[in-house]
PDB file of C-alpha atoms and ligand atoms in Angstrom:
ATOM      1  CA  MET A   1     100.769 117.761  59.672  1.00 96.00           C
ATOM      2  CA  ARG A   2      98.884 117.550  56.581  1.00 98.00           C
ATOM      3  CA  ILE A   3      95.784 115.213  56.836  1.00 98.00           C
ATOM      4  CA  GLY A   4      93.695 113.584  53.936  1.00 98.00           C
ATOM      5  CA  ILE A   5      90.191 112.907  54.572  1.00 98.00           C
ATOM      6  CA  PHE A   6      88.899 110.264  52.256  1.00 98.00           C
ATOM      7  CA  GLY A   7      85.026 109.421  53.015  1.00 97.00           C
ATOM      8  CA  GLY A   8      82.880 106.986  50.974  1.00 97.00           C
ATOM      9  CA  THR A   9      80.756 104.225  51.287  1.00 96.00           C
ATOM     10  CA  PHE A  10      83.754 101.910  50.312  1.00 98.00           C
ATOM     11  CA  ASN A  11      81.201  99.158  49.533  1.00 98.00           C
ATOM     12  CA  PRO A  12      83.279  97.429  48.624  1.00 98.00           C
ATOM     13  CA  ILE A  13      86.963  99.713  48.739  1.00 98.00           C
ATOM     14  CA  HIS A  14      88.999  98.850  45.469  1.00 98.00           C
ATOM     15  CA  TYR A  15      92.196  99.504  43.434  1.00 98.00           C
ATOM     16  CA  GLY A  16      90.054 103.287  42.193  1.00 98.00           C
ATOM     17  CA  HIS A  17      90.142 104.449  45.501  1.00 98.00           C
ATOM     18  CA  LEU A  18      93.667 103.049  46.945  1.00 98.00           C
ATOM     19  CA  ARG A  19      95.530 104.464  43.803  1.00 98.00           C
ATOM     20  CA  ALA A  20      93.273 107.562  44.069  1.00 98.00           C
ATOM     21  CA  ALA A  21      94.246 107.980  47.442  1.00 98.00           C
ATOM     22  CA  GLU A  22      98.112 107.626  46.664  1.00 98.00           C
ATOM     23  CA  GLU A  23      98.425 109.915  44.146  1.00 98.00           C
ATOM     24  CA  ALA A  24      96.460 112.667  46.102  1.00 98.00           C
ATOM     25  CA  ARG A  25      98.461 111.743  48.954  1.00 98.00           C
ATOM     26  CA  GLU A  26     101.818 112.243  47.072  1.00 98.00           C
ATOM     27  CA  MET A  27     100.701 115.623  44.742  1.00 96.00           C
ATOM     28  CA  LEU A  28      99.934 117.619  48.215  1.00 96.00           C
ATOM     29  CA  ALA A  29     102.839 116.026  50.142  1.00 97.00           C
ATOM     30  CA  LEU A  30     100.036 114.931  52.976  1.00 98.00           C
ATOM     31  CA  ASP A  31     101.062 113.044  55.918  1.00 98.00           C
ATOM     32  CA  LYS A  32      98.259 110.463  55.896  1.00 98.00           C
ATOM     33  CA  ILE A  33      95.101 109.787  54.603  1.00 98.00           C
ATOM     34  CA  LEU A  34      92.343 108.412  57.004  1.00 98.00           C
ATOM     35  CA  PHE A  35      89.841 106.754  55.078  1.00 98.00           C
ATOM     36  CA  ILE A  36      86.293 107.093  56.605  1.00 98.00           C
ATOM     37  CA  PRO A  37      83.717 104.148  55.828  1.00 97.00           C
ATOM     38  CA  SER A  38      80.038 105.600  56.159  1.00 95.00           C
ATOM     39  CA  GLY A  39      77.620 104.310  58.773  1.00 93.00           C
ATOM     40  CA  ASN A  40      74.706 102.620  57.971  1.00 88.00           C
ATOM     41  CA  PRO A  41      71.712 104.571  56.914  1.00 82.00           C
ATOM     42  CA  PRO A  42      68.452 104.543  59.343  1.00 77.00           C
ATOM     43  CA  LEU A  43      66.899 102.502  56.231  1.00 79.00           C
ATOM     44  CA  LYS A  44      68.163  99.234  55.094  1.00 79.00           C
ATOM     45  CA  VAL A  45      69.861  99.815  51.873  1.00 84.00           C
ATOM     46  CA  ARG A  46      69.637  97.014  49.373  1.00 87.00           C
ATOM     47  CA  GLU A  47      73.537  96.019  48.266  1.00 93.00           C
ATOM     48  CA  LEU A  48      74.953  98.193  50.905  1.00 95.00           C
ATOM     49  CA  ALA A  49      76.850  95.750  53.312  1.00 96.00           C
ATOM     50  CA  ASP A  50      76.702  96.602  57.175  1.00 95.00           C
ATOM     51  CA  ALA A  51      78.982  99.069  57.819  1.00 95.00           C
ATOM     52  CA  ARG A  52      81.080  96.327  60.382  1.00 95.00           C
ATOM     53  CA  HIS A  53      81.933  94.621  57.064  1.00 97.00           C
ATOM     54  CA  ARG A  54      82.866  97.879  54.983  1.00 97.00           C
ATOM     55  CA  TYR A  55      85.187  99.065  58.207  1.00 97.00           C
ATOM     56  CA  LYS A  56      86.694  95.514  58.390  1.00 98.00           C
ATOM     57  CA  MET A  57      87.538  95.735  54.593  1.00 98.00           C
ATOM     58  CA  THR A  58      89.173  99.055  54.277  1.00 98.00           C
ATOM     59  CA  ARG A  59      91.196  98.152  57.421  1.00 98.00           C
ATOM     60  CA  LEU A  60      92.548  95.170  55.430  1.00 98.00           C
ATOM     61  CA  ALA A  61      93.039  97.316  52.252  1.00 98.00           C
ATOM     62  CA  VAL A  62      95.295 100.136  53.742  1.00 97.00           C
ATOM     63  CA  ILE A  63      96.653  97.737  56.882  1.00 96.00           C
ATOM     64  CA  ARG A  64     100.231  97.644  55.273  1.00 95.00           C
ATOM     65  CA  ASN A  65     100.709 101.442  54.586  1.00 98.00           C
ATOM     66  CA  ARG A  66     101.555 103.485  57.259  1.00 98.00           C
ATOM     67  CA  LEU A  67     100.326 106.294  55.729  1.00 98.00           C
ATOM     68  CA  PHE A  68      96.867 105.093  55.071  1.00 98.00           C
ATOM     69  CA  ASP A  69      94.675 104.509  58.246  1.00 98.00           C
ATOM     70  CA  VAL A  70      91.053 103.957  58.754  1.00 98.00           C
ATOM     71  CA  LEU A  71      88.740 105.757  61.266  1.00 97.00           C
ATOM     72  CA  ASP A  72      85.606 104.009  62.707  1.00 96.00           C
ATOM     73  CA  ILE A  73      83.922 107.454  63.373  1.00 95.00           C
ATOM     74  CA  GLU A  74      80.820 107.086  61.189  1.00 94.00           C
ATOM     75  CA  CYS A  75      80.571 103.411  61.139  1.00 90.00           C
ATOM     76  CA  ILE A  76      80.200 102.751  64.394  1.00 87.00           C
ATOM     77  CA  ARG A  77      77.486 105.246  65.076  1.00 83.00           C
ATOM     78  CA  LYS A  78      73.614 104.104  64.904  1.00 79.00           C
ATOM     79  CA  GLY A  79      71.885 105.928  61.912  1.00 76.00           C
ATOM     80  CA  LYS A  80      73.317 108.475  59.244  1.00 79.00           C
ATOM     81  CA  SER A  81      76.274 110.997  60.143  1.00 86.00           C
ATOM     82  CA  TYR A  82      76.867 114.190  58.162  1.00 92.00           C
ATOM     83  CA  THR A  83      80.156 114.710  56.823  1.00 94.00           C
ATOM     84  CA  VAL A  84      79.972 118.231  58.348  1.00 96.00           C
ATOM     85  CA  ASN A  85      79.803 116.548  61.739  1.00 95.00           C
ATOM     86  CA  THR A  86      82.589 114.328  61.094  1.00 95.00           C
ATOM     87  CA  LEU A  87      84.737 116.890  59.812  1.00 97.00           C
ATOM     88  CA  GLU A  88      84.216 119.183  62.984  1.00 96.00           C
ATOM     89  CA  THR A  89      84.938 116.085  65.155  1.00 96.00           C
ATOM     90  CA  LEU A  90      88.204 115.641  63.146  1.00 97.00           C
ATOM     91  CA  LEU A  91      88.991 119.780  63.143  1.00 97.00           C
ATOM     92  CA  LYS A  92      88.951 119.294  66.997  1.00 97.00           C
ATOM     93  CA  LEU A  93      90.942 115.931  66.884  1.00 96.00           C
ATOM     94  CA  TYR A  94      93.679 117.580  64.692  1.00 96.00           C
ATOM     95  CA  SER A  95      93.502 121.246  65.624  1.00 95.00           C
ATOM     96  CA  ASP A  96      97.396 122.413  64.466  1.00 96.00           C
ATOM     97  CA  SER A  97      96.744 120.198  61.094  1.00 97.00           C
ATOM     98  CA  GLU A  98      95.493 121.293  58.088  1.00 96.00           C
ATOM     99  CA  LEU A  99      92.981 119.216  56.530  1.00 98.00           C
ATOM    100  CA  TYR A 100      91.664 118.277  52.789  1.00 98.00           C
ATOM    101  CA  PHE A 101      88.736 116.366  52.004  1.00 98.00           C
ATOM    102  CA  ILE A 102      89.679 114.575  48.922  1.00 98.00           C
ATOM    103  CA  LEU A 103      86.436 113.279  46.949  1.00 98.00           C
ATOM    104  CA  GLY A 104      86.112 112.110  43.203  1.00 98.00           C
ATOM    105  CA  ILE A 105      84.365 114.785  40.676  1.00 98.00           C
ATOM    106  CA  ASP A 106      81.207 113.037  40.533  1.00 97.00           C
ATOM    107  CA  ALA A 107      81.147 112.992  44.587  1.00 97.00           C
ATOM    108  CA  PHE A 108      81.776 116.913  44.578  1.00 97.00           C
ATOM    109  CA  LEU A 109      78.827 117.194  41.570  1.00 97.00           C
ATOM    110  CA  GLU A 110      76.753 115.701  44.162  1.00 96.00           C
ATOM    111  CA  MET A 111      77.525 118.242  47.113  1.00 96.00           C
ATOM    112  CA  PRO A 112      74.912 120.750  46.684  1.00 95.00           C
ATOM    113  CA  ASN A 113      72.799 117.740  47.731  1.00 94.00           C
ATOM    114  CA  TRP A 114      74.598 116.834  50.930  1.00 94.00           C
ATOM    115  CA  TRP A 115      73.653 118.495  54.599  1.00 94.00           C
ATOM    116  CA  LYS A 116      74.987 122.308  54.987  1.00 94.00           C
ATOM    117  CA  PRO A 117      77.181 122.299  52.246  1.00 94.00           C
ATOM    118  CA  GLU A 118      78.114 125.801  52.098  1.00 95.00           C
ATOM    119  CA  LYS A 119      79.320 125.223  56.164  1.00 96.00           C
ATOM    120  CA  LEU A 120      81.302 122.254  54.570  1.00 95.00           C
ATOM    121  CA  ILE A 121      83.463 124.264  52.501  1.00 96.00           C
ATOM    122  CA  SER A 122      84.174 126.753  54.771  1.00 96.00           C
ATOM    123  CA  LEU A 123      85.806 123.805  57.167  1.00 97.00           C
ATOM    124  CA  VAL A 124      88.434 122.265  55.493  1.00 97.00           C
ATOM    125  CA  ASN A 125      90.316 122.696  52.299  1.00 98.00           C
ATOM    126  CA  PHE A 126      89.322 120.122  49.219  1.00 98.00           C
ATOM    127  CA  MET A 127      90.700 118.149  46.647  1.00 98.00           C
ATOM    128  CA  VAL A 128      88.859 116.740  43.803  1.00 98.00           C
ATOM    129  CA  LEU A 129      90.348 113.874  41.723  1.00 98.00           C
ATOM    130  CA  SER A 130      89.656 112.784  38.115  1.00 98.00           C
ATOM    131  CA  ARG A 131      87.589 109.558  37.735  1.00 98.00           C
ATOM    132  CA  PRO A 132      86.759 107.890  34.336  1.00 98.00           C
ATOM    133  CA  GLY A 133      82.985 108.419  33.274  1.00 97.00           C
ATOM    134  CA  SER A 134      83.343 112.296  34.871  1.00 98.00           C
ATOM    135  CA  ARG A 135      85.053 115.243  33.474  1.00 98.00           C
ATOM    136  CA  PHE A 136      86.697 118.430  34.996  1.00 98.00           C
ATOM    137  CA  ILE A 137      84.516 120.221  32.640  1.00 98.00           C
ATOM    138  CA  ASP A 138      81.369 119.254  34.101  1.00 97.00           C
ATOM    139  CA  LEU A 139      82.233 121.276  37.491  1.00 98.00           C
ATOM    140  CA  LEU A 140      81.534 124.209  35.700  1.00 97.00           C
ATOM    141  CA  SER A 141      78.254 123.642  36.844  1.00 95.00           C
ATOM    142  CA  SER A 142      79.402 123.615  40.368  1.00 96.00           C
ATOM    143  CA  PRO A 143      78.376 126.473  42.946  1.00 95.00           C
ATOM    144  CA  TYR A 144      81.567 126.203  44.482  1.00 95.00           C
ATOM    145  CA  LEU A 145      84.099 126.489  42.045  1.00 96.00           C
ATOM    146  CA  ASN A 146      84.990 129.451  39.916  1.00 94.00           C
ATOM    147  CA  VAL A 147      87.617 128.244  37.441  1.00 97.00           C
ATOM    148  CA  LYS A 148      87.547 129.221  33.757  1.00 97.00           C
ATOM    149  CA  LYS A 149      86.310 126.341  31.168  1.00 98.00           C
ATOM    150  CA  GLU A 150      89.622 126.934  29.380  1.00 98.00           C
ATOM    151  CA  ILE A 151      91.665 125.539  32.531  1.00 98.00           C
ATOM    152  CA  MET A 152      88.494 122.698  33.072  1.00 98.00           C
ATOM    153  CA  VAL A 153      89.411 121.804  29.394  1.00 98.00           C
ATOM    154  CA  ARG A 154      93.317 121.349  29.907  1.00 98.00           C
ATOM    155  CA  LEU A 155      92.787 119.443  32.488  1.00 98.00           C
ATOM    156  CA  ASP A 156      90.661 116.793  30.796  1.00 98.00           C
ATOM    157  CA  ASN A 157      93.001 116.374  28.347  1.00 97.00           C
ATOM    158  CA  GLY A 158      95.691 116.074  30.591  1.00 97.00           C
ATOM    159  CA  GLU A 159      97.968 119.495  29.388  1.00 98.00           C
ATOM    160  CA  ILE A 160      97.666 120.188  33.122  1.00 98.00           C
ATOM    161  CA  ARG A 161      97.840 117.981  35.934  1.00 98.00           C
ATOM    162  CA  SER A 162      96.368 119.913  38.606  1.00 98.00           C
ATOM    163  CA  PHE A 163      95.245 123.453  39.503  1.00 98.00           C
ATOM    164  CA  THR A 164      94.387 125.057  42.601  1.00 98.00           C
ATOM    165  CA  THR A 165      91.706 127.753  43.208  1.00 97.00           C
ATOM    166  CA  GLY A 166      90.368 129.574  45.803  1.00 95.00           C
ATOM    167  CA  LEU A 167      86.587 128.773  47.553  1.00 94.00           C
ATOM    168  CA  GLN A 168      84.287 131.455  48.053  1.00 89.00           C
ATOM    169  CA  THR A 169      85.292 130.371  52.011  1.00 91.00           C
ATOM    170  CA  ARG A 170      89.012 131.469  52.482  1.00 90.00           C
ATOM    171  CA  LYS A 171      89.538 127.483  52.036  1.00 96.00           C
ATOM    172  CA  GLU A 172      91.210 126.399  48.885  1.00 97.00           C
ATOM    173  CA  ALA A 173      90.177 123.460  46.144  1.00 98.00           C
ATOM    174  CA  VAL A 174      93.031 121.228  44.347  1.00 98.00           C
ATOM    175  CA  LEU A 175      91.873 119.415  41.421  1.00 98.00           C
ATOM    176  CA  LEU A 176      93.848 116.671  39.979  1.00 98.00           C
ATOM    177  CA  GLY A 177      94.113 114.739  37.156  1.00 98.00           C
ATOM    178  CA  VAL A 178      95.052 110.870  38.579  1.00 98.00           C
ATOM    179  CA  THR A 179      95.809 107.904  36.696  1.00 98.00           C
ATOM    180  CA  PRO A 180      92.259 106.470  35.209  1.00 98.00           C
ATOM    181  CA  ILE A 181      91.196 103.423  36.686  1.00 98.00           C
ATOM    182  CA  GLY A 182      87.477 102.938  35.509  1.00 98.00           C
ATOM    183  CA  ILE A 183      86.557 100.832  38.748  1.00 98.00           C
ATOM    184  CA  SER A 184      83.587 101.066  41.112  1.00 98.00           C
ATOM    185  CA  SER A 185      81.695  99.192  43.689  1.00 98.00           C
ATOM    186  CA  THR A 186      79.150  99.105  41.778  1.00 98.00           C
ATOM    187  CA  ASP A 187      80.797  97.274  39.213  1.00 98.00           C
ATOM    188  CA  ILE A 188      82.687  94.973  41.119  1.00 98.00           C
ATOM    189  CA  ARG A 189      78.969  94.215  43.319  1.00 98.00           C
ATOM    190  CA  ASN A 190      77.457  93.255  39.804  1.00 98.00           C
ATOM    191  CA  ARG A 191      79.925  90.746  38.681  1.00 98.00           C
ATOM    192  CA  ILE A 192      79.656  89.300  41.945  1.00 98.00           C
ATOM    193  CA  LYS A 193      76.119  89.166  41.707  1.00 97.00           C
ATOM    194  CA  GLU A 194      76.924  87.440  37.899  1.00 97.00           C
ATOM    195  CA  GLY A 195      79.038  84.924  39.342  1.00 96.00           C
ATOM    196  CA  LEU A 196      81.947  87.077  37.409  1.00 97.00           C
ATOM    197  CA  SER A 197      85.656  87.117  38.448  1.00 97.00           C
ATOM    198  CA  ILE A 198      86.698  90.130  40.665  1.00 98.00           C
ATOM    199  CA  LYS A 199      90.211  89.138  40.714  1.00 98.00           C
ATOM    200  CA  TYR A 200      92.988  92.594  40.359  1.00 98.00           C
ATOM    201  CA  MET A 201      90.162  94.893  40.965  1.00 98.00           C
ATOM    202  CA  LEU A 202      91.064  94.748  44.487  1.00 98.00           C
ATOM    203  CA  PRO A 203      93.487  93.374  46.810  1.00 98.00           C
ATOM    204  CA  GLU A 204      93.187  89.418  47.226  1.00 98.00           C
ATOM    205  CA  GLU A 205      92.597  89.763  50.946  1.00 98.00           C
ATOM    206  CA  ILE A 206      89.647  91.858  50.201  1.00 98.00           C
ATOM    207  CA  GLU A 207      87.899  89.156  48.019  1.00 98.00           C
ATOM    208  CA  SER A 208      88.781  86.997  50.390  1.00 98.00           C
ATOM    209  CA  TYR A 209      86.593  88.600  52.979  1.00 98.00           C
ATOM    210  CA  ILE A 210      84.127  88.621  50.646  1.00 98.00           C
ATOM    211  CA  ILE A 211      83.950  85.516  49.704  1.00 97.00           C
ATOM    212  CA  SER A 212      84.042  84.069  53.290  1.00 97.00           C
ATOM    213  CA  ASN A 213      81.454  86.550  54.490  1.00 98.00           C
ATOM    214  CA  LYS A 214      79.199  85.764  51.336  1.00 97.00           C
ATOM    215  CA  LEU A 215      78.871  89.306  50.647  1.00 97.00           C
ATOM    216  CA  TYR A 216      76.775  90.961  47.513  1.00 97.00           C
ATOM    217  CA  LYS A 217      75.285  87.647  46.667  1.00 90.00           C
TER     218      LYS A 217
HETATM  219  P1  ATP B   1      79.755 103.041  44.278  1.00 68.75           P
HETATM  220  O1  ATP B   1      79.516 102.505  42.656  1.00 68.75           O
HETATM  221  O2  ATP B   1      78.824 102.148  45.164  1.00 68.75           O
HETATM  222  O3  ATP B   1      78.967 104.474  44.321  1.00 68.75           O
HETATM  223  P2  ATP B   1      82.687 104.092  44.160  1.00 68.75           P
HETATM  224  O4  ATP B   1      83.171 103.136  43.531  1.00 68.75           O
HETATM  225  O5  ATP B   1      81.848 105.139  43.269  1.00 68.75           O
HETATM  226  O6  ATP B   1      81.177 103.110  44.699  1.00 68.75           O
HETATM  227  P3  ATP B   1      82.453 105.180  46.634  1.00 68.75           P
HETATM  228  O7  ATP B   1      82.451 104.628  47.851  1.00 68.75           O
HETATM  229  O8  ATP B   1      80.973 105.581  46.298  1.00 68.75           O
HETATM  230  O9  ATP B   1      82.860 104.204  45.558  1.00 68.75           O
HETATM  231  O10 ATP B   1      83.445 106.454  46.558  1.00 68.75           O
HETATM  232  C1  ATP B   1      84.390 107.420  47.672  1.00 68.75           C
HETATM  233  C2  ATP B   1      84.858 108.041  46.618  1.00 68.75           C
HETATM  234  O11 ATP B   1      85.640 107.365  45.879  1.00 68.75           O
HETATM  235  C3  ATP B   1      83.964 108.994  45.607  1.00 68.75           C
HETATM  236  O12 ATP B   1      84.510 110.495  46.241  1.00 68.75           O
HETATM  237  C4  ATP B   1      84.415 108.645  44.747  1.00 68.75           C
HETATM  238  O13 ATP B   1      84.313 110.002  44.251  1.00 68.75           O
HETATM  239  C5  ATP B   1      85.966 108.327  44.800  1.00 68.75           C
HETATM  240  N1  ATP B   1      86.124 107.090  43.400  1.00 68.75           N
HETATM  241  C6  ATP B   1      85.635 105.903  43.774  1.00 68.75           C
HETATM  242  N2  ATP B   1      86.244 105.326  42.525  1.00 68.75           N
HETATM  243  C7  ATP B   1      86.657 106.041  41.904  1.00 68.75           C
HETATM  244  C8  ATP B   1      87.920 105.590  41.004  1.00 68.75           C
HETATM  245  N3  ATP B   1      88.133 104.414  40.383  1.00 68.75           N
HETATM  246  N4  ATP B   1      89.014 107.049  40.989  1.00 68.75           N
HETATM  247  C9  ATP B   1      88.789 108.015  41.173  1.00 68.75           C
HETATM  248  N5  ATP B   1      87.698 108.462  42.366  1.00 68.75           N
HETATM  249  C10 ATP B   1      87.115 107.051  42.731  1.00 68.75           C
HETATM  250 MG1   MG B   2      80.185 106.195  44.507  1.00 68.75          MG
END
């Protein structure tokens, strides 16, 4: 099987995540996408809803799509989980599958600050998705990619939709332009705090869940 792994805080999950995942799945002909909400950090972070809530919201978001699934491996653990450990667990679970770790340009640029990034890029393939506010050309500063500026420019202006490159490890990275959806969880949380509408930014069930559990007030 070909499996996409989509990690995030999903605080809360929104249509930007869901549409990006759908386009990634279609582009790479993935058999399924596993959404993995992060756990609770050891110290309480302001604005971060409890992992249990974020897991439930993510489940509500994908329940009617049989190609999308949610895994609780990070959010049932006490304390912080590292992506490297999560991927090692998944590699054992799906030993005969091809795994693609899916993330936006903004998240990929953060990777040097993660735990053991060099190990990370040796474990699985990557799929780096466009996101409003970030550009492929920003990836020229990434230590893990070696793609010509000209290609990044063509990705940014939509002349080409995707580009596949080898990582220093034997894994590959697919850069993919997806439909730009300028929604972020931060913006949703800010709107809730200000008493503004979040309708049509995320599935209705999740809006209801947020209201009934009084999240992000
Ligand atoms: P926050 O504002 O709290 O950081 P977020 O909207 O960035 O929330 P995350 O849970 O941090 O959501 O993101 C999880 C993954 O989804 C990241 O790899 C991120 O780049 C990607 N992503 C989030 N929103 C979008 C979007 N609108 N389009 C494309 N990718 C997105
Ligand atoms: Mg984010």
